[in-house]
């Protein structure tokens, strides 16, 4: 039995293999703890670790005393074989240098994963905002071209052709009338950070949703008194039945504590 390389960790072999792991560890603890403070026991019941265990003491002297006192001891009808472990245990290393702790390494790895995910999310948000800004710029350019007289315009729509202008105005009026005929809900007392995307997420669960736009008219008296800085939205549906169902299920909805949403049919 080699004692040339003392260690606070003992390697124990020739253990009985039929005993369940919790019972085996408890019995080993009872056997070795009289020799000093046992801070960890590693016992495996599968693969190449069957019949083996590592007993980790807080002090080197305790391990040496246990090795001398228990070598050859009969344990579950088998003679124990005990020697110093060839390398220090993870428990011993973490006590000597906390930065080597497996738990700390796992926490650092988890923090890195979260940080990377946050970075990817922020990058995607920047790309989305850039795409939206580009689309807004293209729309402004298109509107400018349409508003300029002369090139690119249909001669039938140019000023001076009263008949065509009148026809166009009638078509626009008919479209506005058709849109105004859609059943709508007035939603008020929403937090300043609320936007069309958040409202769409709330109302998209209801059948027949057509559009969600900002509402700037006076708040109906039946609604709760709006908080300072609150926003309002107009939500349009295809049928009165679908609009009514959404109204009944979202009236009084709390987007956040203290912000009870007012909902009523327009």
PDB file of C-alpha atoms in Angstrom:
ATOM      1  CA  UNK A   1       0.000   0.000   0.000  1.00  0.00           C
ATOM      2  CA  UNK A   2       1.653   3.207  -1.168  1.00  0.00           C
ATOM      3  CA  UNK A   3       1.665   6.131   1.248  1.00  0.00           C
ATOM      4  CA  UNK A   4       4.099   8.272  -0.732  1.00  0.00           C
ATOM      5  CA  UNK A   5       1.486  10.721  -2.027  1.00  0.00           C
ATOM      6  CA  UNK A   6      -0.875  11.623   0.801  1.00  0.00           C
ATOM      7  CA  UNK A   7      -4.199  13.162  -0.154  1.00  0.00           C
ATOM      8  CA  UNK A   8      -7.358  14.238   1.701  1.00  0.00           C
ATOM      9  CA  UNK A   9      -9.270  11.981  -0.720  1.00  0.00           C
ATOM     10  CA  UNK A  10      -9.287   8.201  -0.290  1.00  0.00           C
ATOM     11  CA  UNK A  11      -9.982   5.653  -3.022  1.00  0.00           C
ATOM     12  CA  UNK A  12     -12.025   2.704  -1.724  1.00  0.00           C
ATOM     13  CA  UNK A  13     -12.562  -0.447  -3.779  1.00  0.00           C
ATOM     14  CA  UNK A  14     -13.896  -4.001  -3.413  1.00  0.00           C
ATOM     15  CA  UNK A  15     -17.262  -2.638  -2.256  1.00  0.00           C
ATOM     16  CA  UNK A  16     -20.426  -4.722  -2.307  1.00  0.00           C
ATOM     17  CA  UNK A  17     -22.361  -3.905  -5.546  1.00  0.00           C
ATOM     18  CA  UNK A  18     -25.924  -4.954  -4.709  1.00  0.00           C
ATOM     19  CA  UNK A  19     -26.646  -2.288  -2.099  1.00  0.00           C
ATOM     20  CA  UNK A  20     -28.574   0.768  -3.311  1.00  0.00           C
ATOM     21  CA  UNK A  21     -26.514   3.925  -3.725  1.00  0.00           C
ATOM     22  CA  UNK A  22     -28.184   6.060  -0.974  1.00  0.00           C
ATOM     23  CA  UNK A  23     -27.743   3.264   1.571  1.00  0.00           C
ATOM     24  CA  UNK A  24     -24.155   2.644   0.480  1.00  0.00           C
ATOM     25  CA  UNK A  25     -23.196   6.331   0.827  1.00  0.00           C
ATOM     26  CA  UNK A  26     -24.867   6.571   4.246  1.00  0.00           C
ATOM     27  CA  UNK A  27     -23.017   3.469   5.466  1.00  0.00           C
ATOM     28  CA  UNK A  28     -19.680   4.755   4.153  1.00  0.00           C
ATOM     29  CA  UNK A  29     -20.253   8.065   5.883  1.00  0.00           C
ATOM     30  CA  UNK A  30     -20.969   6.308   9.197  1.00  0.00           C
ATOM     31  CA  UNK A  31     -17.836   4.196   8.765  1.00  0.00           C
ATOM     32  CA  UNK A  32     -15.398   7.004   7.901  1.00  0.00           C
ATOM     33  CA  UNK A  33     -16.719  10.039   9.813  1.00  0.00           C
ATOM     34  CA  UNK A  34     -15.252   8.978  13.183  1.00  0.00           C
ATOM     35  CA  UNK A  35     -11.808   9.749  11.708  1.00  0.00           C
ATOM     36  CA  UNK A  36     -12.614  13.336  10.748  1.00  0.00           C
ATOM     37  CA  UNK A  37     -14.951  15.626   8.816  1.00  0.00           C
ATOM     38  CA  UNK A  38     -16.147  13.953   5.598  1.00  0.00           C
ATOM     39  CA  UNK A  39     -17.142  16.648   3.099  1.00  0.00           C
ATOM     40  CA  UNK A  40     -18.075  14.455   0.125  1.00  0.00           C
ATOM     41  CA  UNK A  41     -18.605  10.839  -0.907  1.00  0.00           C
ATOM     42  CA  UNK A  42     -18.650   9.872  -4.573  1.00  0.00           C
ATOM     43  CA  UNK A  43     -19.999   6.379  -5.238  1.00  0.00           C
ATOM     44  CA  UNK A  44     -21.027   4.958  -8.594  1.00  0.00           C
ATOM     45  CA  UNK A  45     -23.312   2.007  -9.186  1.00  0.00           C
ATOM     46  CA  UNK A  46     -22.992   1.699 -12.953  1.00  0.00           C
ATOM     47  CA  UNK A  47     -20.299   1.103 -15.557  1.00  0.00           C
ATOM     48  CA  UNK A  48     -16.620   1.009 -14.545  1.00  0.00           C
ATOM     49  CA  UNK A  49     -17.380   2.639 -11.201  1.00  0.00           C
ATOM     50  CA  UNK A  50     -19.181  -0.356  -9.692  1.00  0.00           C
ATOM     51  CA  UNK A  51     -17.744  -1.398  -6.340  1.00  0.00           C
ATOM     52  CA  UNK A  52     -15.704   1.805  -5.963  1.00  0.00           C
ATOM     53  CA  UNK A  53     -16.018   5.072  -4.033  1.00  0.00           C
ATOM     54  CA  UNK A  54     -14.062   8.205  -3.141  1.00  0.00           C
ATOM     55  CA  UNK A  55     -14.164   9.542   0.414  1.00  0.00           C
ATOM     56  CA  UNK A  56     -13.215  13.227   0.664  1.00  0.00           C
ATOM     57  CA  UNK A  57     -12.014  14.519   4.035  1.00  0.00           C
ATOM     58  CA  UNK A  58     -11.628  18.164   4.996  1.00  0.00           C
ATOM     59  CA  UNK A  59      -8.156  17.478   6.410  1.00  0.00           C
ATOM     60  CA  UNK A  60      -5.204  15.409   5.185  1.00  0.00           C
ATOM     61  CA  UNK A  61      -4.577  13.981   8.646  1.00  0.00           C
ATOM     62  CA  UNK A  62      -8.133  12.636   8.841  1.00  0.00           C
ATOM     63  CA  UNK A  63      -7.718  10.759   5.557  1.00  0.00           C
ATOM     64  CA  UNK A  64      -4.444   9.210   6.726  1.00  0.00           C
ATOM     65  CA  UNK A  65      -6.011   8.099  10.012  1.00  0.00           C
ATOM     66  CA  UNK A  66      -8.950   6.504   8.182  1.00  0.00           C
ATOM     67  CA  UNK A  67      -6.656   4.720   5.722  1.00  0.00           C
ATOM     68  CA  UNK A  68      -4.620   3.204   8.545  1.00  0.00           C
ATOM     69  CA  UNK A  69      -7.619   2.354  10.686  1.00  0.00           C
ATOM     70  CA  UNK A  70      -9.968   0.873   8.062  1.00  0.00           C
ATOM     71  CA  UNK A  71      -7.748  -0.884   5.517  1.00  0.00           C
ATOM     72  CA  UNK A  72      -8.852  -4.531   5.464  1.00  0.00           C
ATOM     73  CA  UNK A  73     -12.049  -3.737   7.396  1.00  0.00           C
ATOM     74  CA  UNK A  74     -14.972  -6.067   6.605  1.00  0.00           C
ATOM     75  CA  UNK A  75     -17.760  -3.996   5.083  1.00  0.00           C
ATOM     76  CA  UNK A  76     -20.935  -5.751   3.845  1.00  0.00           C
ATOM     77  CA  UNK A  77     -19.049  -9.076   4.070  1.00  0.00           C
ATOM     78  CA  UNK A  78     -16.179  -7.827   1.881  1.00  0.00           C
ATOM     79  CA  UNK A  79     -12.667  -6.679   2.826  1.00  0.00           C
ATOM     80  CA  UNK A  80     -12.119  -3.003   2.029  1.00  0.00           C
ATOM     81  CA  UNK A  81      -9.190  -1.942  -0.111  1.00  0.00           C
ATOM     82  CA  UNK A  82      -8.193   1.675   0.640  1.00  0.00           C
ATOM     83  CA  UNK A  83      -5.507   3.940  -0.823  1.00  0.00           C
ATOM     84  CA  UNK A  84      -4.900   7.619  -1.439  1.00  0.00           C
ATOM     85  CA  UNK A  85      -6.642   8.952  -4.564  1.00  0.00           C
ATOM     86  CA  UNK A  86      -4.237   9.717  -7.441  1.00  0.00           C
ATOM     87  CA  UNK A  87      -5.698  13.187  -8.002  1.00  0.00           C
ATOM     88  CA  UNK A  88      -7.562  15.677  -5.764  1.00  0.00           C
ATOM     89  CA  UNK A  89     -11.356  15.661  -5.902  1.00  0.00           C
ATOM     90  CA  UNK A  90     -13.411  18.511  -7.384  1.00  0.00           C
ATOM     91  CA  UNK A  91     -14.675  19.256  -3.875  1.00  0.00           C
ATOM     92  CA  UNK A  92     -11.120  19.669  -2.580  1.00  0.00           C
ATOM     93  CA  UNK A  93     -10.104  21.821  -5.535  1.00  0.00           C
ATOM     94  CA  UNK A  94     -13.103  24.111  -5.109  1.00  0.00           C
ATOM     95  CA  UNK A  95     -12.276  24.556  -1.403  1.00  0.00           C
ATOM     96  CA  UNK A  96      -8.722  25.514  -2.303  1.00  0.00           C
ATOM     97  CA  UNK A  97      -9.741  27.757  -5.210  1.00  0.00           C
ATOM     98  CA  UNK A  98     -13.471  28.726  -5.460  1.00  0.00           C
ATOM     99  CA  UNK A  99     -12.986  29.665  -9.122  1.00  0.00           C
ATOM    100  CA  UNK A 100     -12.590  25.941  -9.902  1.00  0.00           C
ATOM    101  CA  UNK A 101     -16.015  25.052  -8.500  1.00  0.00           C
ATOM    102  CA  UNK A 102     -18.203  23.124 -10.959  1.00  0.00           C
ATOM    103  CA  UNK A 103     -21.233  25.034  -9.722  1.00  0.00           C
ATOM    104  CA  UNK A 104     -19.544  28.372 -10.426  1.00  0.00           C
ATOM    105  CA  UNK A 105     -18.445  27.190 -13.864  1.00  0.00           C
ATOM    106  CA  UNK A 106     -22.030  26.153 -14.635  1.00  0.00           C
ATOM    107  CA  UNK A 107     -23.338  29.545 -13.493  1.00  0.00           C
ATOM    108  CA  UNK A 108     -20.791  31.382 -15.654  1.00  0.00           C
ATOM    109  CA  UNK A 109     -21.771  29.250 -18.648  1.00  0.00           C
ATOM    110  CA  UNK A 110     -25.456  30.001 -18.046  1.00  0.00           C
ATOM    111  CA  UNK A 111     -24.721  33.743 -17.815  1.00  0.00           C
ATOM    112  CA  UNK A 112     -22.837  33.548 -21.115  1.00  0.00           C
ATOM    113  CA  UNK A 113     -25.776  31.819 -22.822  1.00  0.00           C
ATOM    114  CA  UNK A 114     -28.201  34.480 -21.543  1.00  0.00           C
ATOM    115  CA  UNK A 115     -25.849  37.269 -22.613  1.00  0.00           C
ATOM    116  CA  UNK A 116     -25.492  35.820 -26.109  1.00  0.00           C
ATOM    117  CA  UNK A 117     -29.256  35.402 -26.453  1.00  0.00           C
ATOM    118  CA  UNK A 118     -29.811  39.009 -25.344  1.00  0.00           C
ATOM    119  CA  UNK A 119     -27.242  40.208 -27.871  1.00  0.00           C
ATOM    120  CA  UNK A 120     -28.916  38.266 -30.694  1.00  0.00           C
ATOM    121  CA  UNK A 121     -32.328  39.664 -29.716  1.00  0.00           C
ATOM    122  CA  UNK A 122     -31.045  43.242 -29.693  1.00  0.00           C
ATOM    123  CA  UNK A 123     -29.413  42.732 -33.100  1.00  0.00           C
ATOM    124  CA  UNK A 124     -32.667  41.384 -34.553  1.00  0.00           C
ATOM    125  CA  UNK A 125     -34.556  44.369 -33.127  1.00  0.00           C
ATOM    126  CA  UNK A 126     -32.076  46.783 -34.729  1.00  0.00           C
ATOM    127  CA  UNK A 127     -32.436  45.029 -38.089  1.00  0.00           C
ATOM    128  CA  UNK A 128     -36.236  45.118 -37.822  1.00  0.00           C
ATOM    129  CA  UNK A 129     -36.214  48.832 -36.982  1.00  0.00           C
ATOM    130  CA  UNK A 130     -33.847  49.497 -39.892  1.00  0.00           C
ATOM    131  CA  UNK A 131     -36.156  47.617 -42.275  1.00  0.00           C
ATOM    132  CA  UNK A 132     -39.183  49.562 -41.030  1.00  0.00           C
ATOM    133  CA  UNK A 133     -37.326  52.860 -41.418  1.00  0.00           C
ATOM    134  CA  UNK A 134     -36.370  51.920 -44.982  1.00  0.00           C
ATOM    135  CA  UNK A 135     -39.985  51.063 -45.803  1.00  0.00           C
ATOM    136  CA  UNK A 136     -41.171  54.378 -44.358  1.00  0.00           C
ATOM    137  CA  UNK A 137     -38.581  56.182 -46.479  1.00  0.00           C
ATOM    138  CA  UNK A 138     -39.750  54.403 -49.649  1.00  0.00           C
ATOM    139  CA  UNK A 139     -43.364  55.269 -48.866  1.00  0.00           C
ATOM    140  CA  UNK A 140     -42.491  58.943 -48.375  1.00  0.00           C
ATOM    141  CA  UNK A 141     -40.650  58.987 -51.709  1.00  0.00           C
ATOM    142  CA  UNK A 142     -43.644  57.383 -53.407  1.00  0.00           C
ATOM    143  CA  UNK A 143     -46.063  59.877 -51.859  1.00  0.00           C
ATOM    144  CA  UNK A 144     -43.835  62.758 -52.974  1.00  0.00           C
ATOM    145  CA  UNK A 145     -43.800  61.498 -56.550  1.00  0.00           C
ATOM    146  CA  UNK A 146     -47.579  61.100 -56.581  1.00  0.00           C
ATOM    147  CA  UNK A 147     -48.102  64.603 -55.208  1.00  0.00           C
ATOM    148  CA  UNK A 148     -45.861  66.219 -57.810  1.00  0.00           C
ATOM    149  CA  UNK A 149     -47.694  67.440 -60.924  1.00  0.00           C
ATOM    150  CA  UNK A 150     -46.744  66.363 -64.424  1.00  0.00           C
ATOM    151  CA  UNK A 151     -44.587  63.305 -65.105  1.00  0.00           C
ATOM    152  CA  UNK A 152     -45.803  59.877 -64.117  1.00  0.00           C
ATOM    153  CA  UNK A 153     -49.408  60.933 -63.508  1.00  0.00           C
ATOM    154  CA  UNK A 154     -52.411  59.729 -65.356  1.00  0.00           C
ATOM    155  CA  UNK A 155     -53.669  62.636 -67.518  1.00  0.00           C
ATOM    156  CA  UNK A 156     -57.205  61.696 -66.547  1.00  0.00           C
ATOM    157  CA  UNK A 157     -56.383  62.585 -62.921  1.00  0.00           C
ATOM    158  CA  UNK A 158     -54.684  65.943 -63.588  1.00  0.00           C
ATOM    159  CA  UNK A 159     -56.334  69.159 -62.476  1.00  0.00           C
ATOM    160  CA  UNK A 160     -58.537  70.660 -65.093  1.00  0.00           C
ATOM    161  CA  UNK A 161     -60.369  67.464 -65.838  1.00  0.00           C
ATOM    162  CA  UNK A 162     -63.314  68.135 -63.535  1.00  0.00           C
ATOM    163  CA  UNK A 163     -65.256  65.044 -64.517  1.00  0.00           C
ATOM    164  CA  UNK A 164     -62.430  62.647 -63.637  1.00  0.00           C
ATOM    165  CA  UNK A 165     -61.650  64.483 -60.365  1.00  0.00           C
ATOM    166  CA  UNK A 166     -65.275  64.281 -59.326  1.00  0.00           C
ATOM    167  CA  UNK A 167     -65.347  60.570 -60.150  1.00  0.00           C
ATOM    168  CA  UNK A 168     -62.203  59.967 -58.042  1.00  0.00           C
ATOM    169  CA  UNK A 169     -63.624  61.861 -55.064  1.00  0.00           C
ATOM    170  CA  UNK A 170     -66.813  59.829 -55.250  1.00  0.00           C
ATOM    171  CA  UNK A 171     -64.825  56.587 -55.228  1.00  0.00           C
ATOM    172  CA  UNK A 172     -62.825  57.707 -52.168  1.00  0.00           C
ATOM    173  CA  UNK A 173     -65.994  58.741 -50.353  1.00  0.00           C
ATOM    174  CA  UNK A 174     -67.542  55.350 -51.064  1.00  0.00           C
ATOM    175  CA  UNK A 175     -64.435  53.585 -49.690  1.00  0.00           C
ATOM    176  CA  UNK A 176     -64.482  55.718 -46.518  1.00  0.00           C
ATOM    177  CA  UNK A 177     -68.168  55.026 -46.023  1.00  0.00           C
ATOM    178  CA  UNK A 178     -67.571  51.314 -46.456  1.00  0.00           C
ATOM    179  CA  UNK A 179     -64.756  51.321 -43.856  1.00  0.00           C
ATOM    180  CA  UNK A 180     -66.809  53.372 -41.387  1.00  0.00           C
ATOM    181  CA  UNK A 181     -69.562  50.778 -41.570  1.00  0.00           C
ATOM    182  CA  UNK A 182     -67.343  48.182 -39.874  1.00  0.00           C
ATOM    183  CA  UNK A 183     -68.202  47.534 -36.208  1.00  0.00           C
ATOM    184  CA  UNK A 184     -65.517  49.121 -34.027  1.00  0.00           C
ATOM    185  CA  UNK A 185     -64.383  49.142 -30.423  1.00  0.00           C
ATOM    186  CA  UNK A 186     -62.961  52.164 -28.620  1.00  0.00           C
ATOM    187  CA  UNK A 187     -60.184  51.081 -26.239  1.00  0.00           C
ATOM    188  CA  UNK A 188     -58.909  53.697 -23.780  1.00  0.00           C
ATOM    189  CA  UNK A 189     -56.670  54.163 -20.713  1.00  0.00           C
ATOM    190  CA  UNK A 190     -53.741  52.193 -22.158  1.00  0.00           C
ATOM    191  CA  UNK A 191     -50.137  52.753 -20.940  1.00  0.00           C
ATOM    192  CA  UNK A 192     -47.907  55.133 -22.963  1.00  0.00           C
ATOM    193  CA  UNK A 193     -45.684  52.266 -24.103  1.00  0.00           C
ATOM    194  CA  UNK A 194     -48.651  50.413 -25.606  1.00  0.00           C
ATOM    195  CA  UNK A 195     -48.626  50.292 -29.436  1.00  0.00           C
ATOM    196  CA  UNK A 196     -50.464  48.672 -32.349  1.00  0.00           C
ATOM    197  CA  UNK A 197     -48.316  45.520 -32.134  1.00  0.00           C
ATOM    198  CA  UNK A 198     -49.241  44.973 -28.484  1.00  0.00           C
ATOM    199  CA  UNK A 199     -52.928  45.601 -29.207  1.00  0.00           C
ATOM    200  CA  UNK A 200     -52.778  43.223 -32.176  1.00  0.00           C
ATOM    201  CA  UNK A 201     -51.344  40.528 -29.912  1.00  0.00           C
ATOM    202  CA  UNK A 202     -54.323  41.026 -27.562  1.00  0.00           C
ATOM    203  CA  UNK A 203     -57.113  41.161 -30.167  1.00  0.00           C
ATOM    204  CA  UNK A 204     -55.760  38.746 -32.801  1.00  0.00           C
ATOM    205  CA  UNK A 205     -57.233  35.911 -30.735  1.00  0.00           C
ATOM    206  CA  UNK A 206     -60.690  37.084 -31.754  1.00  0.00           C
ATOM    207  CA  UNK A 207     -62.241  36.209 -35.119  1.00  0.00           C
ATOM    208  CA  UNK A 208     -62.831  38.932 -37.687  1.00  0.00           C
ATOM    209  CA  UNK A 209     -60.189  41.479 -36.635  1.00  0.00           C
ATOM    210  CA  UNK A 210     -59.655  43.972 -39.480  1.00  0.00           C
ATOM    211  CA  UNK A 211     -57.442  46.788 -38.186  1.00  0.00           C
ATOM    212  CA  UNK A 212     -56.126  48.645 -35.133  1.00  0.00           C
ATOM    213  CA  UNK A 213     -55.464  52.383 -35.306  1.00  0.00           C
ATOM    214  CA  UNK A 214     -54.868  55.240 -32.869  1.00  0.00           C
ATOM    215  CA  UNK A 215     -57.988  56.954 -31.528  1.00  0.00           C
ATOM    216  CA  UNK A 216     -57.729  60.679 -30.804  1.00  0.00           C
ATOM    217  CA  UNK A 217     -61.362  61.620 -30.155  1.00  0.00           C
ATOM    218  CA  UNK A 218     -62.802  62.330 -26.673  1.00  0.00           C
ATOM    219  CA  UNK A 219     -63.046  59.365 -24.294  1.00  0.00           C
ATOM    220  CA  UNK A 220     -66.618  58.060 -23.793  1.00  0.00           C
ATOM    221  CA  UNK A 221     -68.080  58.946 -20.400  1.00  0.00           C
ATOM    222  CA  UNK A 222     -68.748  55.291 -19.656  1.00  0.00           C
ATOM    223  CA  UNK A 223     -65.006  54.581 -19.643  1.00  0.00           C
ATOM    224  CA  UNK A 224     -62.776  54.839 -16.549  1.00  0.00           C
ATOM    225  CA  UNK A 225     -60.985  58.155 -16.082  1.00  0.00           C
ATOM    226  CA  UNK A 226     -57.786  57.904 -18.138  1.00  0.00           C
ATOM    227  CA  UNK A 227     -54.414  57.949 -16.409  1.00  0.00           C
ATOM    228  CA  UNK A 228     -51.964  60.679 -17.311  1.00  0.00           C
ATOM    229  CA  UNK A 229     -50.273  60.006 -20.649  1.00  0.00           C
ATOM    230  CA  UNK A 230     -52.667  57.197 -21.580  1.00  0.00           C
ATOM    231  CA  UNK A 231     -53.310  56.154 -25.185  1.00  0.00           C
ATOM    232  CA  UNK A 232     -56.455  55.074 -27.034  1.00  0.00           C
ATOM    233  CA  UNK A 233     -57.037  52.778 -30.010  1.00  0.00           C
ATOM    234  CA  UNK A 234     -59.852  52.005 -32.451  1.00  0.00           C
ATOM    235  CA  UNK A 235     -60.259  48.276 -33.169  1.00  0.00           C
ATOM    236  CA  UNK A 236     -62.350  47.267 -36.219  1.00  0.00           C
ATOM    237  CA  UNK A 237     -64.067  43.920 -36.798  1.00  0.00           C
ATOM    238  CA  UNK A 238     -65.885  42.398 -39.756  1.00  0.00           C
ATOM    239  CA  UNK A 239     -69.172  41.705 -37.934  1.00  0.00           C
ATOM    240  CA  UNK A 240     -71.030  43.074 -34.940  1.00  0.00           C
ATOM    241  CA  UNK A 241     -71.088  39.620 -33.329  1.00  0.00           C
ATOM    242  CA  UNK A 242     -67.290  39.310 -33.437  1.00  0.00           C
ATOM    243  CA  UNK A 243     -66.905  42.863 -32.156  1.00  0.00           C
ATOM    244  CA  UNK A 244     -69.324  42.214 -29.292  1.00  0.00           C
ATOM    245  CA  UNK A 245     -67.498  39.061 -28.197  1.00  0.00           C
ATOM    246  CA  UNK A 246     -64.162  40.896 -28.095  1.00  0.00           C
ATOM    247  CA  UNK A 247     -65.768  43.769 -26.146  1.00  0.00           C
ATOM    248  CA  UNK A 248     -67.233  41.498 -23.483  1.00  0.00           C
ATOM    249  CA  UNK A 249     -63.998  39.581 -22.908  1.00  0.00           C
ATOM    250  CA  UNK A 250     -61.555  42.524 -22.875  1.00  0.00           C
ATOM    251  CA  UNK A 251     -63.530  45.169 -20.962  1.00  0.00           C
ATOM    252  CA  UNK A 252     -61.581  46.017 -17.817  1.00  0.00           C
ATOM    253  CA  UNK A 253     -58.456  44.221 -19.054  1.00  0.00           C
ATOM    254  CA  UNK A 254     -55.336  45.234 -17.090  1.00  0.00           C
ATOM    255  CA  UNK A 255     -52.447  45.840 -19.444  1.00  0.00           C
ATOM    256  CA  UNK A 256     -50.503  46.515 -16.245  1.00  0.00           C
ATOM    257  CA  UNK A 257     -51.558  47.180 -12.614  1.00  0.00           C
ATOM    258  CA  UNK A 258     -53.570  50.397 -12.235  1.00  0.00           C
ATOM    259  CA  UNK A 259     -54.456  50.648 -15.950  1.00  0.00           C
ATOM    260  CA  UNK A 260     -57.966  49.282 -16.412  1.00  0.00           C
ATOM    261  CA  UNK A 261     -58.790  49.362 -20.115  1.00  0.00           C
ATOM    262  CA  UNK A 262     -62.098  50.940 -21.092  1.00  0.00           C
ATOM    263  CA  UNK A 263     -63.848  49.201 -24.013  1.00  0.00           C
ATOM    264  CA  UNK A 264     -67.101  50.121 -25.753  1.00  0.00           C
ATOM    265  CA  UNK A 265     -68.697  49.911 -29.198  1.00  0.00           C
ATOM    266  CA  UNK A 266     -68.386  52.986 -31.366  1.00  0.00           C
TER     267      UNK A 266
END
